[in-house]
Short mmCIF file of C-alpha atoms and ligand atoms in Angstrom, two decimals:
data_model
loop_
_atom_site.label_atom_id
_atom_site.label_comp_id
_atom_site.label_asym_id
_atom_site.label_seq_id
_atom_site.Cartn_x
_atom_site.Cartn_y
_atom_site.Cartn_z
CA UNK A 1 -4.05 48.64 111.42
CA UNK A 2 -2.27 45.32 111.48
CA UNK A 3 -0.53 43.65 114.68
CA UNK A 4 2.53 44.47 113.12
CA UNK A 5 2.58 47.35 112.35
CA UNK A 6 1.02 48.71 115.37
CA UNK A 7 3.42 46.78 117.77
CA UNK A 8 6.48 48.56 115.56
CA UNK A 9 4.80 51.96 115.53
CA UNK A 10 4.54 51.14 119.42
CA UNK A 11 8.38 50.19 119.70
CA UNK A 12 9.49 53.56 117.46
CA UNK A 13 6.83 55.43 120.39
CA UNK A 14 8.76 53.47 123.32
CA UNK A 15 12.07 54.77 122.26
CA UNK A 16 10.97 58.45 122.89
CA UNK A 17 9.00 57.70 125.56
CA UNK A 18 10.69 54.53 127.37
CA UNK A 19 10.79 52.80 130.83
CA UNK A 20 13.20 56.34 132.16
CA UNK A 21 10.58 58.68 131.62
CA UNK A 22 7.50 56.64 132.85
CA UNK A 23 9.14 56.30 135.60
CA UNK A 24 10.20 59.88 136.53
CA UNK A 25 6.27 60.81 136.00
CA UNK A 26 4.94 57.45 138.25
CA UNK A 27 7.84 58.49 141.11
CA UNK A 28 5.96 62.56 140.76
CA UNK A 29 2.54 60.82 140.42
CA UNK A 30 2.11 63.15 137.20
CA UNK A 31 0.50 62.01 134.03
CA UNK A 32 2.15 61.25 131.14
CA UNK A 33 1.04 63.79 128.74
CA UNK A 34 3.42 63.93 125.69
CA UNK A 35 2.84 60.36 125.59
CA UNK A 36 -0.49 60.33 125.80
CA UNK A 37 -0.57 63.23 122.56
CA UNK A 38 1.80 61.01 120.72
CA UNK A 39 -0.36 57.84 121.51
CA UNK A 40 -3.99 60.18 119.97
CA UNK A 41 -1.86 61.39 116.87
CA UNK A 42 -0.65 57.79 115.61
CA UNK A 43 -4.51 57.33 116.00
CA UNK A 44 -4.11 54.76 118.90
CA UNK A 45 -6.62 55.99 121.56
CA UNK A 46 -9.11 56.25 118.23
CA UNK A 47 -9.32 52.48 117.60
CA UNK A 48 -12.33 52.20 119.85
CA UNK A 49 -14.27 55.11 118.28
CA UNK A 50 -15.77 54.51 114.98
CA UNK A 51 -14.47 56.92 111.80
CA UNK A 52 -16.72 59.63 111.68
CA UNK A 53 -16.20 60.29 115.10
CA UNK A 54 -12.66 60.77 114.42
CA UNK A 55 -11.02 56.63 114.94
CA UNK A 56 -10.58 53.73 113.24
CA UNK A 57 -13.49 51.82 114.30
CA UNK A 58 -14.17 50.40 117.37
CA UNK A 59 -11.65 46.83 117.85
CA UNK A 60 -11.14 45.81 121.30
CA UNK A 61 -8.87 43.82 119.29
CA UNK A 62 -6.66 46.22 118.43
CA UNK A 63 -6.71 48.43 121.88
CA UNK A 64 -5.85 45.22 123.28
CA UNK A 65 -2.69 44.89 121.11
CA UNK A 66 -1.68 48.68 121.86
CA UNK A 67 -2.10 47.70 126.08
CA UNK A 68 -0.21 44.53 125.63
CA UNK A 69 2.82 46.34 123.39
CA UNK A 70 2.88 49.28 125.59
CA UNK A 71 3.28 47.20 128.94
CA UNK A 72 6.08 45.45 126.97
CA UNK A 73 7.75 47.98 126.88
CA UNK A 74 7.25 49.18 130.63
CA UNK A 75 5.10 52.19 129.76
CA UNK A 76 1.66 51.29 130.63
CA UNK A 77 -1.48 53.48 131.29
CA UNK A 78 -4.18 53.10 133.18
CA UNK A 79 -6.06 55.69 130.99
CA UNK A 80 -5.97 53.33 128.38
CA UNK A 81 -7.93 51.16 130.65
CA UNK A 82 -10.42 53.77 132.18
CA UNK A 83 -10.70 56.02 129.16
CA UNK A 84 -9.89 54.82 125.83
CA UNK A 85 -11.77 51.17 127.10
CA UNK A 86 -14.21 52.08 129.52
CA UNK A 87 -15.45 55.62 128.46
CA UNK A 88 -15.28 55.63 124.83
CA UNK A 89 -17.07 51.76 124.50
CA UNK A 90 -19.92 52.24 126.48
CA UNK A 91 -20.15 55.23 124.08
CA UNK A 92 -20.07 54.49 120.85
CA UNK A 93 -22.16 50.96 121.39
CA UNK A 94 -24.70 53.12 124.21
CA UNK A 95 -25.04 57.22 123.64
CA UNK A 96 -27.13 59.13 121.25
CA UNK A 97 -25.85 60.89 118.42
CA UNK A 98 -25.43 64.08 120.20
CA UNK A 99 -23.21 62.16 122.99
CA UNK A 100 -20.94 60.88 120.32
CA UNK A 101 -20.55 64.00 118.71
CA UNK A 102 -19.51 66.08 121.81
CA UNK A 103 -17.16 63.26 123.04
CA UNK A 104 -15.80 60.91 120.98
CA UNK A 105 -13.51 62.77 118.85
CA UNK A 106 -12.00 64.04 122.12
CA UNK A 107 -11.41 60.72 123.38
CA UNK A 108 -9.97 59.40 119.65
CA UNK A 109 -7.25 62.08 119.55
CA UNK A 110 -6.29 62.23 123.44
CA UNK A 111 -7.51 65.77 123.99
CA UNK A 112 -9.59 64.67 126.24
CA UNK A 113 -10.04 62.04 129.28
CA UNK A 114 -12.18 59.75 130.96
CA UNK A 115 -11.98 58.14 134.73
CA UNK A 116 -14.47 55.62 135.52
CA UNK A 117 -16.39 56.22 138.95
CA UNK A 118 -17.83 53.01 140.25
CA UNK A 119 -16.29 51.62 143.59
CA UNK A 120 -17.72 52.90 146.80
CA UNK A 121 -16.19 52.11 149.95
CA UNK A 122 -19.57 50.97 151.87
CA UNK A 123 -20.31 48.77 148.80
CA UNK A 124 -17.16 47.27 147.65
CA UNK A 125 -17.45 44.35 144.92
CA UNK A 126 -21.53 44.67 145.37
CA UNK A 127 -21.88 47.04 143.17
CA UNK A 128 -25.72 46.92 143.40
CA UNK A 129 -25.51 47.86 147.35
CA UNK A 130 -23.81 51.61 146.32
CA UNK A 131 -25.15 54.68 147.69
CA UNK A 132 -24.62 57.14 144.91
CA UNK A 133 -27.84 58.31 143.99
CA UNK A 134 -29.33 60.40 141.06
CA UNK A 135 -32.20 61.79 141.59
CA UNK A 136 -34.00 63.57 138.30
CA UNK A 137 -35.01 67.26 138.51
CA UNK A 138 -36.73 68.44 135.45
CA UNK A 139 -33.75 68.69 132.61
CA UNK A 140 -31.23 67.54 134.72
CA UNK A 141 -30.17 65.36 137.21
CA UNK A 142 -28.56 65.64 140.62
CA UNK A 143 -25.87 63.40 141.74
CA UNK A 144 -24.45 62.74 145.78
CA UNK A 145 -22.27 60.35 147.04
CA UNK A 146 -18.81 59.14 147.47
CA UNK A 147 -16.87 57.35 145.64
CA UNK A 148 -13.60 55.79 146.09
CA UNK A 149 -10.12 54.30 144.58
CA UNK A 150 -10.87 56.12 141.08
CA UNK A 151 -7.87 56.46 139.06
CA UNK A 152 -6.83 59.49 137.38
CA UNK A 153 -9.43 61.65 138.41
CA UNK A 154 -7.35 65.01 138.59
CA UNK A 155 -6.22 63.97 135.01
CA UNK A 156 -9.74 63.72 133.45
CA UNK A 157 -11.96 66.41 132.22
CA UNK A 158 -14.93 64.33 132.79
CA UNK A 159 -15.97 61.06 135.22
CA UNK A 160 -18.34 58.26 134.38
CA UNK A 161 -20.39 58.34 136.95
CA UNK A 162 -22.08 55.14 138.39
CA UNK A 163 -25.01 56.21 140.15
CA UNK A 164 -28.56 54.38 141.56
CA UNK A 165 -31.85 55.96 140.58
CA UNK A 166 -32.69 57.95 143.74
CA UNK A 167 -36.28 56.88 143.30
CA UNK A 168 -35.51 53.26 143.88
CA UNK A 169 -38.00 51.29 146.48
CA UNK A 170 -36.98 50.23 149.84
CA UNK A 171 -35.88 46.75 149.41
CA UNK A 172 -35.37 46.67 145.76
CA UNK A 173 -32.45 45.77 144.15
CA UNK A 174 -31.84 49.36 142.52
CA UNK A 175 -31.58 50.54 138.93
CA UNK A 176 -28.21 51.77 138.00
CA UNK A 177 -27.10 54.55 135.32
CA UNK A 178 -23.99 56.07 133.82
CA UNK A 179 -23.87 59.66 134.24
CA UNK A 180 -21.15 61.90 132.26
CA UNK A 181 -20.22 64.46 134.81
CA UNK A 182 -17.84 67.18 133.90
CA UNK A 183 -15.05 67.05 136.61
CA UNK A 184 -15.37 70.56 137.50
CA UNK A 185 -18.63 70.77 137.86
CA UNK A 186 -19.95 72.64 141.03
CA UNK A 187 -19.86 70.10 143.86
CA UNK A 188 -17.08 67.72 142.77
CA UNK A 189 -14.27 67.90 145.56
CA UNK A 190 -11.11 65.24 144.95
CA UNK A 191 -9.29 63.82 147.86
CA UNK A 192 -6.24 62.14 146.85
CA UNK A 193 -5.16 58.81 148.53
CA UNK A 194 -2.30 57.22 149.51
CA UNK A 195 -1.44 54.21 147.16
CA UNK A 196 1.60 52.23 146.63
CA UNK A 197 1.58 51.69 143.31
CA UNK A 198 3.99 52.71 141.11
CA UNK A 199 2.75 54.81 138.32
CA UNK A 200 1.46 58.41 136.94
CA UNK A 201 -2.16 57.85 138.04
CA UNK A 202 -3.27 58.68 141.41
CA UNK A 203 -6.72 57.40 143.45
CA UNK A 204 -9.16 59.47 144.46
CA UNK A 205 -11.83 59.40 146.90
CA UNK A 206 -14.44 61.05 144.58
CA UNK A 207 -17.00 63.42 146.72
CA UNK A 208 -20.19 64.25 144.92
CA UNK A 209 -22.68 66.92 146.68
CA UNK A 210 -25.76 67.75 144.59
CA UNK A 211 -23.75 67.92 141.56
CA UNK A 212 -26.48 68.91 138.48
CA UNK A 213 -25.90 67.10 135.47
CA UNK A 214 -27.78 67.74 132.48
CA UNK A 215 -29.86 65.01 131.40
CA UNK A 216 -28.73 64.87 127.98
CA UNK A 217 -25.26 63.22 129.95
CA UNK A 218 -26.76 60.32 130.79
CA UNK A 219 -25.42 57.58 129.32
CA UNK A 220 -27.71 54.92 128.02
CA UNK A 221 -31.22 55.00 127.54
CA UNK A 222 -33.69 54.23 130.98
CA UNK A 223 -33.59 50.66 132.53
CA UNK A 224 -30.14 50.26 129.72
CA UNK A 225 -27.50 51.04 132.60
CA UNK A 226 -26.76 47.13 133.49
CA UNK A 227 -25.48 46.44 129.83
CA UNK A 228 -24.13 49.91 129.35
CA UNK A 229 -21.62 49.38 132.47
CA UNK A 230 -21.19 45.85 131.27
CA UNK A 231 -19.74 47.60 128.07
CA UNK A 232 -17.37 49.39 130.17
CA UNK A 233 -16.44 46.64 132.67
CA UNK A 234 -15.69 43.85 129.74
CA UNK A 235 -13.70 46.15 127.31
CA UNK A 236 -12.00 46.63 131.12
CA UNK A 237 -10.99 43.33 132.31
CA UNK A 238 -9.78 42.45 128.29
CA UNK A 239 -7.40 45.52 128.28
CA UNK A 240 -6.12 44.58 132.34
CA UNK A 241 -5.70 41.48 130.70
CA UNK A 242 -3.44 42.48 128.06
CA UNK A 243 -1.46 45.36 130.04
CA UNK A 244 -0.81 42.27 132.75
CA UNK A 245 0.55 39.94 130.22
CA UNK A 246 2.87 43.02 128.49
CA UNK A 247 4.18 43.45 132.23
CA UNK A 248 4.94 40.21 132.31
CA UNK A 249 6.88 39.25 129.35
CA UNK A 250 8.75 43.04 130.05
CA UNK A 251 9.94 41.61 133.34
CA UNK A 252 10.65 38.28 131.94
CA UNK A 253 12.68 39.42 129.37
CA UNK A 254 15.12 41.18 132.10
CA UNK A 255 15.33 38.11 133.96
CA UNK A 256 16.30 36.08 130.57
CA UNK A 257 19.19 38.28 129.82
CA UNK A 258 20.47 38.17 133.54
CA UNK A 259 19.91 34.39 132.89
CA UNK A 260 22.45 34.48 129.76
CA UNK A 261 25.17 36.47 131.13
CA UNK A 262 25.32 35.75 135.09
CA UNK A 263 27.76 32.88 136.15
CA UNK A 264 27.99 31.72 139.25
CA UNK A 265 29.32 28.26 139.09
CA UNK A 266 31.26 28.45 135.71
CA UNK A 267 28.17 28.65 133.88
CA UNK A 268 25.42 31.01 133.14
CA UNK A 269 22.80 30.29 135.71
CA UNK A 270 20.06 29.87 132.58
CA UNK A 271 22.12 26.39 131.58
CA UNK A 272 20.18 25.34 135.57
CA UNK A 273 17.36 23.68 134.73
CA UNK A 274 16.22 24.91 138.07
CA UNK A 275 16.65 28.82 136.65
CA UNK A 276 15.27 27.87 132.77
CA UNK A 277 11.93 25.53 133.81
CA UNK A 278 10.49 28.10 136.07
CA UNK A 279 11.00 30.91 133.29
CA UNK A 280 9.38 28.53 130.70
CA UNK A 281 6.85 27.82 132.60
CA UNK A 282 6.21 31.69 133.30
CA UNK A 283 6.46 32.33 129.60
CA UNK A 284 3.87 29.78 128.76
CA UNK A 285 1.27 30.67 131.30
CA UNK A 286 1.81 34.41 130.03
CA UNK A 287 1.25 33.40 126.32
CA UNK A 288 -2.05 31.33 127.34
CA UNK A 289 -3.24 34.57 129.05
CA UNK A 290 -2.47 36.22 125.84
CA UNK A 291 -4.32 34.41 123.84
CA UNK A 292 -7.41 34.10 126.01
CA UNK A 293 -7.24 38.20 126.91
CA UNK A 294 -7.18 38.09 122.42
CA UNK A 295 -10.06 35.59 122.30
CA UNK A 296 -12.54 37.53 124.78
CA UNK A 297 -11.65 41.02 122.52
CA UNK A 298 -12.38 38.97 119.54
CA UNK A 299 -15.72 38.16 121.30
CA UNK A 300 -16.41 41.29 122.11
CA UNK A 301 -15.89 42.91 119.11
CA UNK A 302 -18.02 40.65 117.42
CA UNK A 303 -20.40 41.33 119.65
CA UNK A 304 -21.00 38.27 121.71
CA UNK A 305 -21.70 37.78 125.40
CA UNK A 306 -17.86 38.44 126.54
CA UNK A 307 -18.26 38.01 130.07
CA UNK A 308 -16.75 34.26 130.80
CA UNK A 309 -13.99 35.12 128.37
CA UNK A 310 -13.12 38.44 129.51
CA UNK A 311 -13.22 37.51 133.14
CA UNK A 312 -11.22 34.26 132.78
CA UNK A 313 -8.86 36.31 130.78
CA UNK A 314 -8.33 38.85 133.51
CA UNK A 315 -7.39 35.97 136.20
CA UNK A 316 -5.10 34.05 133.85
CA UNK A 317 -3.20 37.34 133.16
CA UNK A 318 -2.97 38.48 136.31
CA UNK A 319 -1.95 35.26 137.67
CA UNK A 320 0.48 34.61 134.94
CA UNK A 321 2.21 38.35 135.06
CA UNK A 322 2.90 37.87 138.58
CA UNK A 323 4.40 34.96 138.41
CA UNK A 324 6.60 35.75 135.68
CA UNK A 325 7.36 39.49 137.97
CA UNK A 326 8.14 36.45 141.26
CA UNK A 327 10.32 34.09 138.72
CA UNK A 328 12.22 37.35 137.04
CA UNK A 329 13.01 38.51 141.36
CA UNK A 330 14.04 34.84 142.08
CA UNK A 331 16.32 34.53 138.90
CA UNK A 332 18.59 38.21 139.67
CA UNK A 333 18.81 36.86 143.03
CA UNK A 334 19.35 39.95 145.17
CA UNK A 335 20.18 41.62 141.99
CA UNK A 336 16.36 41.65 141.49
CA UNK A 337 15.57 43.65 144.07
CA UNK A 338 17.73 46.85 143.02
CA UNK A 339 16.42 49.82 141.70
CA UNK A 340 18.62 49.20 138.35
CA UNK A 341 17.22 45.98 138.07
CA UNK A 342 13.25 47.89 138.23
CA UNK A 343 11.27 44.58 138.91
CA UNK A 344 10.29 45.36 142.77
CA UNK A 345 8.19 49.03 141.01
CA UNK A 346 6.67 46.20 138.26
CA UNK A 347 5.17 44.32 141.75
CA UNK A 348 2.31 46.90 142.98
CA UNK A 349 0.84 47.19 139.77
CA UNK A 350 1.06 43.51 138.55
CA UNK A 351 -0.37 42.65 142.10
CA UNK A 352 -3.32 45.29 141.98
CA UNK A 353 -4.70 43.59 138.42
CA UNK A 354 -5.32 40.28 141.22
CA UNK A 355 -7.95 42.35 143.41
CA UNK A 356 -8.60 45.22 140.78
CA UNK A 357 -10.68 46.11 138.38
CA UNK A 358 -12.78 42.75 139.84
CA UNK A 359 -10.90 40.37 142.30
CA UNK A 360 -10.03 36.70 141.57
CA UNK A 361 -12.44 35.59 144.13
CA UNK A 362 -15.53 37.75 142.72
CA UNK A 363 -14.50 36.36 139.32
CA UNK A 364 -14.69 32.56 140.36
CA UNK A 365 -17.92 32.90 141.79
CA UNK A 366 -19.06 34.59 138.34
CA UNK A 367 -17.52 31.40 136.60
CA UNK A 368 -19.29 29.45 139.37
CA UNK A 369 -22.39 30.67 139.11
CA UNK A 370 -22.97 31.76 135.20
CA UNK A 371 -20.41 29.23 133.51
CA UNK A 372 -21.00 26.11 135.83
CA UNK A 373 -24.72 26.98 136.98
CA UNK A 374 -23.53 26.34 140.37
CA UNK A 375 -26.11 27.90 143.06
CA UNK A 376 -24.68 31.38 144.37
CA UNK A 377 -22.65 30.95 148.02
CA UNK A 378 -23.92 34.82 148.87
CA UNK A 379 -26.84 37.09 148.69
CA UNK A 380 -27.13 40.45 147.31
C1 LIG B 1 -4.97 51.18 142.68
C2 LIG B 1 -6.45 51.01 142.51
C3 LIG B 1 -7.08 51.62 141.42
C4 LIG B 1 -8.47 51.53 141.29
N1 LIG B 1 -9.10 52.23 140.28
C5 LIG B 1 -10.47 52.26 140.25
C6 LIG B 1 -11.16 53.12 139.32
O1 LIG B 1 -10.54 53.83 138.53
N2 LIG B 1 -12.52 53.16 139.36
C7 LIG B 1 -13.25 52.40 140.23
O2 LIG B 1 -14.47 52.48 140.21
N3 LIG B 1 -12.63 51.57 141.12
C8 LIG B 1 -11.26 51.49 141.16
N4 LIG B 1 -10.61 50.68 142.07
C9 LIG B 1 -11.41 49.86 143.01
C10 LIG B 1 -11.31 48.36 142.71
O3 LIG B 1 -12.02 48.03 141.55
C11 LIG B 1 -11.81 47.63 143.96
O4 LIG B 1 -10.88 47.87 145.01
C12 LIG B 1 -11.96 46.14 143.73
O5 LIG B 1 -13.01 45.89 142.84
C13 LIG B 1 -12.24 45.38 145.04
O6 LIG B 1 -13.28 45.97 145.73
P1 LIG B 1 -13.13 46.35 147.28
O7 LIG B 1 -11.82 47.05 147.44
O8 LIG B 1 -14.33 47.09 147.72
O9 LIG B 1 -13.02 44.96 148.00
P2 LIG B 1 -14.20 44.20 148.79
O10 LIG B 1 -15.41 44.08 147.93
O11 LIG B 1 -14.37 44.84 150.13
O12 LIG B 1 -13.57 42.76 148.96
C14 LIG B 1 -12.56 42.48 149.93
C15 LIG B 1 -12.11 41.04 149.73
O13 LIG B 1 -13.21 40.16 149.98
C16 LIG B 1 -13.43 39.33 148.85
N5 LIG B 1 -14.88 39.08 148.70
C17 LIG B 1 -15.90 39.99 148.77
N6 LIG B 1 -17.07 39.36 148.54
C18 LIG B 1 -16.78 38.06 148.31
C19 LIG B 1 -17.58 36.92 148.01
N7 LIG B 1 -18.92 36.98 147.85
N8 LIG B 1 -16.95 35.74 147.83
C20 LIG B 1 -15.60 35.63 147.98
N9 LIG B 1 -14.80 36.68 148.27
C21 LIG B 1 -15.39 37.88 148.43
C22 LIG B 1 -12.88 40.11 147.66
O14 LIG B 1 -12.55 39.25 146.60
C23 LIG B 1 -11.66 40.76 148.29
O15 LIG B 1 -10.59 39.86 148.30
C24 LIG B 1 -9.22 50.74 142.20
C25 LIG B 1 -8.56 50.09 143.26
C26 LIG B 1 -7.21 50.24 143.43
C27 LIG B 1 -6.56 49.59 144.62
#
């Protein structure tokens, strides 16, 4: 599908489903279902799944364009990010035929859901220092731990489980796997927290006790985990990326009309250079983001190392969206912080993409280290 036409099919979607009613579901923290349907039958949430598993073939590419259209239109959703991204990529590129044939076609039409399970409070950004552990038992293995800050995890029929092989030697640095655990399975228990952010998915803490998982659910074959959940985290930062930039230019483009038609001193406030250079600059750092979240899916899909893009792209946009949610506050003056005006419920999200799914600071070492070959400041 071109740009085009799936940024108009996108605009006809956001006039059923607009800004009103993904609001009323993020204020009730419930999901947005009938979107999400409407989304799987226009075959959006199938352009990361190849054809004969029911999609259009897997384009970052194009998911990217469906985040980026849907943001600009204030209707973003993180499922897009943790399921459509991060469980079907990982996969189509990583799981046997079997996997894709149970899965996939769930995924492609929206019947079903995915919420990625990595963070762990004790281990925060190092992911290799996590405590989940899986620990094989003839067919199956058996998963415990905790996990925390997972999004949409009463929403999903099944997580993506990051786990550490239980058998792991004292000392070593430990080998990790992606487990697909049904999210009813005996021994799941949810806990919900308390977030600020605006919007229909909640956080979990995530509480796994001996929770038996078949082994034909493990995802990617032994000693494959590091690139499987690099397949998941890439996909994630490009489509973060492009949901931060649609946020952006959806705030922005409030803050321009305001511009137009507010006078203060006989003039509309946009003729101030002082109102106009800020919001020029916003745009242009937004449409750099843009093109570098479309350059590291472009990578991606053509299967090339994506990590330098992917994370670069995820700072710039994140960066650039909230400055463009700051400039859009300053220019309504206290205008902008009304609930009419619906900039201040654009701020927790556009400020989580700076620490979440990977935090500027973690992603400046990476460049550091892997794009500069600058010695590491921290051990493991
Ligand atoms: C709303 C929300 C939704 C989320 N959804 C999910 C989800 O669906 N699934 C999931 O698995 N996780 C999810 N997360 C977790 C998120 O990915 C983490 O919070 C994030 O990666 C940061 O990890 P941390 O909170 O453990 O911070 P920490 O690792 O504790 O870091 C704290 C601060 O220290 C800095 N820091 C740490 N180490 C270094 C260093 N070596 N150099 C410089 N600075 C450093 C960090 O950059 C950060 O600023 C979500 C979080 C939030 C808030």
């Amino acid at each position: 599908m071109e740009t085009e036409l799936i940024r108009r099919t996108l605009a006809r979607l956001a006039s059923r489903f607009d800004r009103r009613y993904w609001l009323l579901h993020a204020e009730a923290g419930t999901h947005v279902e009938e979107l999400w349907r409407a989304l799987g039958d226009e075959g959006f949430l199938g352009v990361t799944v190849p054809e004969e598993y029911g999609g259009s073939g897997l384009s970052v590419s194009r998911l990217a364009v469906v985040a980026e259209a849907l943001a600009e239109h204030g209707i973003p959703t993180l499922f897009l990010i943790v399921s459509t991204a991060m469980g079907a990529i990982p996969l189509v590129r990583h799981g046997t035929d079997e996997q894709k044939r149970r899965f996939l076609p769930g995924l492609a039409s929206g019947a079903s859901k995915f919420a990625f399970a990595l963070t762990e409070a004790d281990a925060g950004s190092n992911s290799f220092r996590l405590k989940t552990s899986a620990r094989q038992d003839g067919d199956a293995y058996v998963l415990s731990g905790q996990k925390a800050f997972i999004s949409g995890a009463d929403a999903a029929d099944h997580l993506l489980v990051v786990a550490r092989d239980a058998a792991t030697p004292e000392g070593q640095r430990p080998r990790l796997s992606l487990f697909i655990v049904p999210r009813d399975a005996p021994g799941i228990e949810l806990h919900a927290m308390d977030i600020g952010i605006v919007g229909p998915e909640r956080q979990f803490m995530v509480f796994l006790d001996e929770v038996r998982v078949p082994a034909a659910n493990r995802l990617g074959g032994e000693g494959a985990g590091l690139a499987t959940l690099f397949d998941a985290l890439n996909p994630e930062r490009i489509v973060v990326a492009a949901t931060a930039v649609g946020l952006g230019r959806f705030a922005l483009a409030k803050a321009i009309g305001y511009a137009r038609q507010r006078e203060v001193f006989g003039a509309p406030i946009g003729t101030h250079q002082g109102i106009a250079h800020p919001l020029a600059l916003a745009r242009t750092h937004l449409e750099l983001a843009a093109l570098m979240a479309h350059r590291s899916a472009a990578a991606f899909d053509a299967g090339e190392d994506a990590g330098m893009y992917a994370n670069m792209a995820k700072m710039a946009a994140a960066d650039a969206a909230l400055e463009a949610v700051d400039t859009s506050i300053q220019v309504m003056g206290g205008s902008g912080f009304t609930k009419e005006a619906d900039l201040m419920s654009l701020w927790p999200l556009v400020r989580l993409f700076k620490t979440a799914p990977v935090s500027r600071e973690m992603i400046l070492n990476y460049i550091g280290e892997h794009v500069l070959g600058l010695p590491r400041s921290y051990a493991r």
